[in-house]
N, CA and C of each residue as an Amber inpcrd file, in Angstrom:
protein
   351
  90.4910000  89.8670000  22.1600000  89.6250000  89.4670000  23.2530000
  88.9800000  88.1300000  22.9260000  88.8450000  87.3050000  23.9420000
  88.1930000  86.0270000  23.6900000  86.6840000  86.1550000  23.8790000
  85.9980000  85.0600000  23.6830000  84.5380000  85.0600000  23.6920000
  83.9900000  85.4240000  25.0710000  84.5820000  84.9160000  26.1220000
  84.0840000  85.1780000  27.4790000  84.2240000  86.6670000  27.8250000
  85.3320000  87.2710000  27.4430000  85.5220000  88.6970000  27.7140000
  84.5220000  89.5380000  26.9280000  84.3000000  89.1720000  25.6690000
  83.3010000  89.8710000  24.8580000  81.9080000  89.7080000  25.4550000
  81.6110000  88.5040000  25.9140000  80.3080000  88.2360000  26.5170000
  80.1140000  89.0820000  27.7790000  81.1540000  89.2130000  28.5750000
  81.0900000  90.0480000  29.7770000  80.8410000  91.5050000  29.3980000
  81.5490000  91.9820000  28.4020000  81.4100000  93.3680000  27.9550000
  79.9850000  93.6350000  27.4420000  79.4580000  92.7230000  26.6260000
  78.1240000  92.8940000  26.0560000  77.0510000  92.7970000  27.1460000
  77.2270000  91.8750000  28.0740000  76.2560000  91.7230000  29.1630000
  76.2380000  92.9630000  30.0430000  77.3930000  93.5210000  30.3370000
  77.4410000  94.7550000  31.1310000  76.7980000  95.9230000  30.3930000
  77.0030000  95.9870000  29.0860000  76.3640000  97.0420000  28.2840000
  74.8440000  96.8840000  28.3210000  74.3720000  95.6500000  28.2280000
  72.9350000  95.3810000  28.2800000  72.3630000  95.7820000  29.6400000
  73.0600000  95.4460000  30.7010000  72.6030000  95.8400000  32.0420000
  72.5670000  97.3560000  32.1960000  73.5410000  98.0310000  31.6070000
  73.5610000  99.4920000  31.6540000  72.3350000 100.0640000  30.9520000
  71.9870000  99.4860000  29.8030000  70.7940000  99.9410000  29.0810000
  69.5240000  99.6870000  29.8870000  69.4660000  98.5430000  30.5340000
  68.2480000  98.1430000  31.2450000  68.1070000  98.7890000  32.6160000
  69.1780000  99.3650000  33.1480000  69.1090000  99.9740000  34.4720000
  68.2720000 101.2510000  34.4920000  68.2470000 101.9600000  33.4100000
  67.4940000 103.2090000  33.3630000  66.0120000 102.9550000  33.1420000
  65.2220000 104.0070000  33.2330000  63.7870000 103.8580000  32.9710000
  63.5220000 103.7070000  31.4780000  62.3310000 103.2890000  31.1720000
  61.9060000 103.1840000  29.7800000  61.8350000 104.5940000  29.2090000
  62.5080000 104.8580000  28.0800000  62.5370000 106.2250000  27.5490000
  61.1650000 106.6840000  27.0430000  61.0690000 107.9640000  26.7760000
  59.8180000 108.5270000  26.2620000  59.5210000 107.9500000  24.8840000
  58.3210000 108.1880000  24.4270000  57.8890000 107.6040000  23.1580000
  58.7400000 108.0610000  21.9750000  59.3150000 109.2510000  22.0600000
  60.1390000 109.7660000  20.9620000  61.4120000 108.9450000  20.7670000
  62.0220000 108.5180000  21.8670000  63.2960000 107.7980000  21.8040000
  63.1350000 106.2930000  21.9620000  61.9330000 105.8320000  22.1290000
  61.7080000 104.4300000  22.4580000  62.1120000 103.4740000  21.3380000
  61.8220000 103.8170000  20.1020000  62.1560000 102.9130000  18.9920000
  63.6580000 102.6630000  18.9070000  64.4420000 103.7200000  19.0060000
  65.8880000 103.5360000  18.9230000  66.4060000 102.7600000  20.1290000
  65.8110000 102.9890000  21.2960000  66.1980000 102.2640000  22.5050000
  65.9080000 100.7650000  22.3540000  64.7230000 100.4270000  21.8580000
  64.3690000  99.0200000  21.6810000  65.2130000  98.3560000  20.5990000
  65.5580000  99.1030000  19.5580000  66.4400000  98.5680000  18.5210000
  67.8260000  98.2860000  19.0910000  68.3130000  99.1730000  19.9470000
  69.6270000  98.9820000  20.5720000  69.6130000  97.7410000  21.4680000
  68.5680000  97.5720000  22.2470000  68.4620000  96.3850000  23.0980000
  68.4060000  95.1260000  22.2490000  67.6400000  95.1610000  21.1720000
  67.5410000  93.9950000  20.2850000  68.8960000  93.6520000  19.6790000
  69.6250000  94.6770000  19.2460000  70.9460000  94.4530000  18.6470000
  71.9030000  93.8380000  19.6730000  71.8950000  94.3610000  20.8920000
  72.7830000  93.8410000  21.9360000  72.4000000  92.4010000  22.2860000
  71.1110000  92.1080000  22.3400000  70.6680000  90.7360000  22.6280000
  71.0930000  89.7590000  21.5270000  71.0440000  90.2020000  20.2770000
  71.4830000  89.3460000  19.1750000  72.9840000  89.0740000  19.2490000
  73.7670000  90.1040000  19.5510000  75.2160000  89.9200000  19.6900000
  75.5020000  88.9670000  20.8420000  74.7970000  89.1670000  21.9390000
  74.9910000  88.3240000  23.1240000  74.6280000  86.8700000  22.8200000
  73.5500000  86.6720000  22.0720000  73.1430000  85.3160000  21.6990000
  74.1940000  84.6460000  20.8280000  74.7490000  85.3830000  19.8780000
  75.7860000  84.7940000  19.0160000  77.0360000  84.4380000  19.8210000
  77.3750000  85.2760000  20.8120000  78.5230000  84.9730000  21.6740000
  78.2540000  83.7390000  22.5400000  77.0410000  83.6180000  23.0420000
  76.6930000  82.4440000  23.8470000  76.7800000  81.1570000  23.0210000
  76.4210000  81.2360000  21.7490000  76.5040000  80.0600000  20.8780000
  77.9480000  79.6900000  20.5640000  78.8320000  80.6790000  20.5330000
  80.2480000  80.4160000  20.2430000  81.0250000  79.9810000  21.4730000
  80.4210000  80.0470000  22.6320000  81.0680000  79.6900000  23.8820000
  81.2890000  78.1790000  23.9360000  82.5460000  77.7570000  24.0960000
  82.8610000  76.3280000  24.1270000  84.0640000  76.0830000  25.0460000
  84.0170000  74.9900000  25.8100000  85.1620000  74.6580000  26.6830000
  86.3520000  74.2090000  25.8490000  87.5050000  74.1180000  26.3670000
  87.9480000  74.2680000  27.7580000  88.1640000  75.7350000  28.0930000
  87.9960000  76.0450000  29.3780000  88.1360000  77.4090000  29.8630000
  89.3160000  77.4980000  30.8270000  89.9710000  78.6380000  30.8100000
  91.0650000  78.8740000  31.7640000  90.4590000  79.3300000  33.0960000
  91.3080000  79.4970000  34.0900000  90.8400000  79.9220000  35.4200000
  90.2060000  81.3140000  35.3530000  90.8390000  82.2190000  34.6210000
  90.2890000  83.5740000  34.5200000  88.9630000  83.5740000  33.7580000
  88.8720000  82.7340000  32.7360000  87.6220000  82.6280000  31.9880000
  86.5130000  82.0400000  32.8580000  86.8570000  81.1010000  33.7390000
  85.8630000  80.5170000  34.6520000  85.3460000  81.5880000  35.6120000
  86.2450000  82.3950000  36.1610000  85.8410000  83.4510000  37.0880000
  84.9710000  84.4880000  36.3730000  85.3860000  84.8530000  35.1620000
  84.6190000  85.8100000  34.3780000  83.2650000  85.2180000  33.9870000
  83.2360000  83.9280000  33.7040000  81.9880000  83.2380000  33.3730000
  81.0020000  83.2540000  34.5260000  81.5030000  83.0910000  35.7540000
  80.6220000  83.1650000  36.9270000  80.0390000  84.5740000  37.0680000
  80.8730000  85.5670000  36.7920000  80.4040000  86.9520000  36.8540000
  79.3180000  87.2010000  35.8040000  79.5200000  86.6620000  34.5970000
  78.5430000  86.8090000  33.5220000  77.2450000  86.0880000  33.8840000
  77.3510000  84.9100000  34.5030000  76.1630000  84.1580000  34.8980000
  75.3390000  84.9330000  35.9230000  76.0020000  85.5650000  36.8820000
  75.2850000  86.3830000  37.8630000  74.6170000  87.5880000  37.2080000
  75.3170000  88.2070000  36.2850000  74.7480000  89.3530000  35.5690000
  73.5690000  88.9270000  34.7030000  73.6580000  87.7360000  34.1280000
  72.5760000  87.2320000  33.2800000  71.2980000  87.0070000  34.0790000
  71.4460000  86.6650000  35.3540000  70.2680000  86.4780000  36.2050000
  69.5560000  87.8030000  36.4520000  70.2550000  88.9070000  36.3150000
  69.6420000  90.2230000  36.4840000  68.9780000  90.7110000  35.2010000
  69.4280000  90.2030000  34.0680000  68.9220000  90.6700000  32.7770000
  67.4570000  90.2590000  32.5840000  67.1380000  89.0160000  32.8590000
  65.7950000  88.4940000  32.5870000  64.7080000  89.2660000  33.3200000
  64.8020000  89.5040000  34.6330000  63.7330000  90.2690000  35.2920000
  63.5940000  91.6940000  34.7630000  64.7040000  92.3010000  34.3870000
  64.6310000  93.6650000  33.8660000  63.9460000  93.6950000  32.5010000
  64.2520000  92.7160000  31.6620000  63.5790000  92.6300000  30.3640000
  62.0920000  92.3630000  30.5530000  61.7470000  91.4950000  31.5000000
  60.3370000  91.2120000  31.7650000  59.6110000  92.4560000  32.2750000
  60.2920000  93.2560000  33.0670000  59.7010000  94.4950000  33.5780000
  59.4070000  95.4650000  32.4320000  60.3670000  95.6260000  31.5150000
  60.1380000  96.4940000  30.3550000  59.0050000  95.9550000  29.4940000
  58.9550000  94.6510000  29.3210000  57.8920000  94.0390000  28.5260000
  56.5350000  94.3080000  29.1630000  56.4600000  94.1920000  30.4780000
  55.2110000  94.4350000  31.1950000  54.7800000  95.8890000  31.0440000
  55.7230000  96.8310000  31.1400000  55.4040000  98.2530000  30.9780000
  54.8790000  98.5390000  29.5700000  55.5390000  97.9760000  28.5760000
  55.1010000  98.1810000  27.1920000  53.7220000  97.5780000  26.9550000
  53.4870000  96.4310000  27.5390000  52.1900000  95.7650000  27.3880000
  51.0750000  96.6020000  28.0270000  51.3380000  97.1850000  29.2090000
  50.3500000  98.0310000  29.8690000  50.0630000  99.2870000  29.0460000
  51.0980000  99.8920000  28.5060000  50.8980000 101.0800000  27.6760000
  50.0940000 100.7370000  26.4260000  50.3560000  99.5910000  25.8320000
  49.6210000  99.1670000  24.6460000  48.1500000  98.9620000  24.9940000
  47.8610000  98.3500000  26.1500000  46.4830000  98.1400000  26.5750000
  45.7800000  99.4750000  26.8120000  46.4780000 100.4470000  27.3710000
  45.8900000 101.7670000  27.5880000  45.5680000 102.4470000  26.2630000
  46.4600000 102.3130000  25.3010000  46.2180000 102.9040000  23.9810000
  45.0050000 102.2740000  23.3320000  44.9250000 100.9520000  23.4010000
  43.7880000 100.2590000  22.8040000  42.4830000 100.6610000  23.4910000
  42.5000000 100.7940000  24.8120000  41.3070000 101.1960000  25.5470000
  40.8880000 102.6120000  25.1880000  41.8380000 103.5210000  25.0540000
  41.4800000 104.8920000  24.6980000  40.9500000 104.9680000  23.2670000
  41.4690000 104.1390000  22.3680000  40.9180000 104.0920000  21.0120000
  39.4850000 103.5970000  21.0390000  39.2550000 102.5700000  21.8330000
  37.9110000 101.9860000  21.9400000  36.9330000 103.0000000  22.5320000
  37.3820000 103.7270000  23.5460000  36.5460000 104.7350000  24.1850000
  36.2420000 105.8710000  23.2180000  37.2470000 106.3240000  22.4910000
  37.0470000 107.4090000  21.5210000  36.0790000 106.9890000  20.4280000
  36.1850000 105.7670000  19.9900000  35.2910000 105.2650000  18.9460000
  33.8650000 105.1760000  19.4740000  33.7030000 104.6900000  20.6880000
  32.3660000 104.5770000  21.2750000  31.7650000 105.9630000  21.5080000
  32.5790000 106.9220000  21.8950000  32.0970000 108.2780000  22.1010000
  31.6570000 108.9040000  20.7840000  32.3930000 108.6480000  19.7370000
  32.0630000 109.2030000  18.4300000  30.8190000 108.5840000  17.8290000
  30.5120000 107.3800000  18.2070000  29.3470000 106.6790000  17.6710000
  28.2900000 106.4600000  18.7660000  28.0970000 107.4380000  19.5980000
  27.2150000 107.2940000  20.7490000  25.7580000 107.0560000  20.3660000
  25.3060000 107.6220000  19.2820000  23.8960000 107.5150000  18.9210000
  23.6170000 106.4480000  17.8820000  24.5820000 105.6780000  17.5000000
  24.3700000 104.6660000  16.4700000  23.8330000 103.3550000  17.0320000
  24.0560000 103.0810000  18.2910000  23.5910000 101.8340000  18.8780000
  22.3660000 102.0920000  19.7550000  21.5860000 101.0560000  20.0020000
  20.4130000 101.2370000  20.8660000  20.8370000 101.6400000  22.2710000
  19.9930000 102.4070000  22.9150000  20.3210000 102.8630000  24.2580000
  19.9310000 101.8160000  25.2830000  20.5220000 101.9040000  26.4500000
  20.2680000 100.9240000  27.4990000  18.9240000 101.1470000  28.1750000
  18.4310000 102.3810000  28.2180000  17.1970000 102.6500000  28.9370000
  15.9760000 102.6940000  28.0310000  16.1420000 102.4100000  26.7670000
  15.0200000 102.3450000  25.8420000  14.6430000 103.6750000  25.2240000
  15.3930000 104.7150000  25.4760000  15.0830000 106.0060000  24.8800000
  15.4670000 105.9820000  23.4040000  14.7710000 106.8000000  22.6410000
  15.0440000 106.8910000  21.2230000  15.5930000 108.2680000  20.9210000
  16.7050000 108.3260000  20.2050000  17.2770000 109.6090000  19.7910000
  16.9500000 109.8530000  18.3290000  16.3710000 110.9880000  18.0670000
  16.0360000 111.3460000  16.7110000  17.2840000 111.9180000  16.0520000
  17.7190000 111.3170000  14.9340000  18.9200000 111.7540000  14.2590000
  18.6770000 112.8860000  13.2780000  17.4320000 113.3620000  13.1490000
  17.1250000 114.3860000  12.1570000  17.2440000 115.8040000  12.6970000
  17.9500000 115.9850000  13.7370000  18.0710000 117.3300000  14.3120000
  18.8590000 118.2140000  13.4410000
């Protein structure tokens, strides 16, 4: 197989991975590792891509270019979902910490809590 055919195969595999929803937290690490591996392979194929191209390679290249336009928004969507989940985790940690240390800071209404109970 030449580089363009490999690139088409890898791009289609990447689109297949990205078409589904973001997996649960248990399977997420392996899913993200798989996407990273496919992106690295795809990047190496893109770097090896060099003219001249035959007619079939040109047609396949156009197909790959169209598929590549679909990859970026899907990756951005996954990135946005992961970023939102990370923000929620950080907020819940902050809330839990504030709840656990409720009496350590001064109160807003000026009341005093006696810690010697």
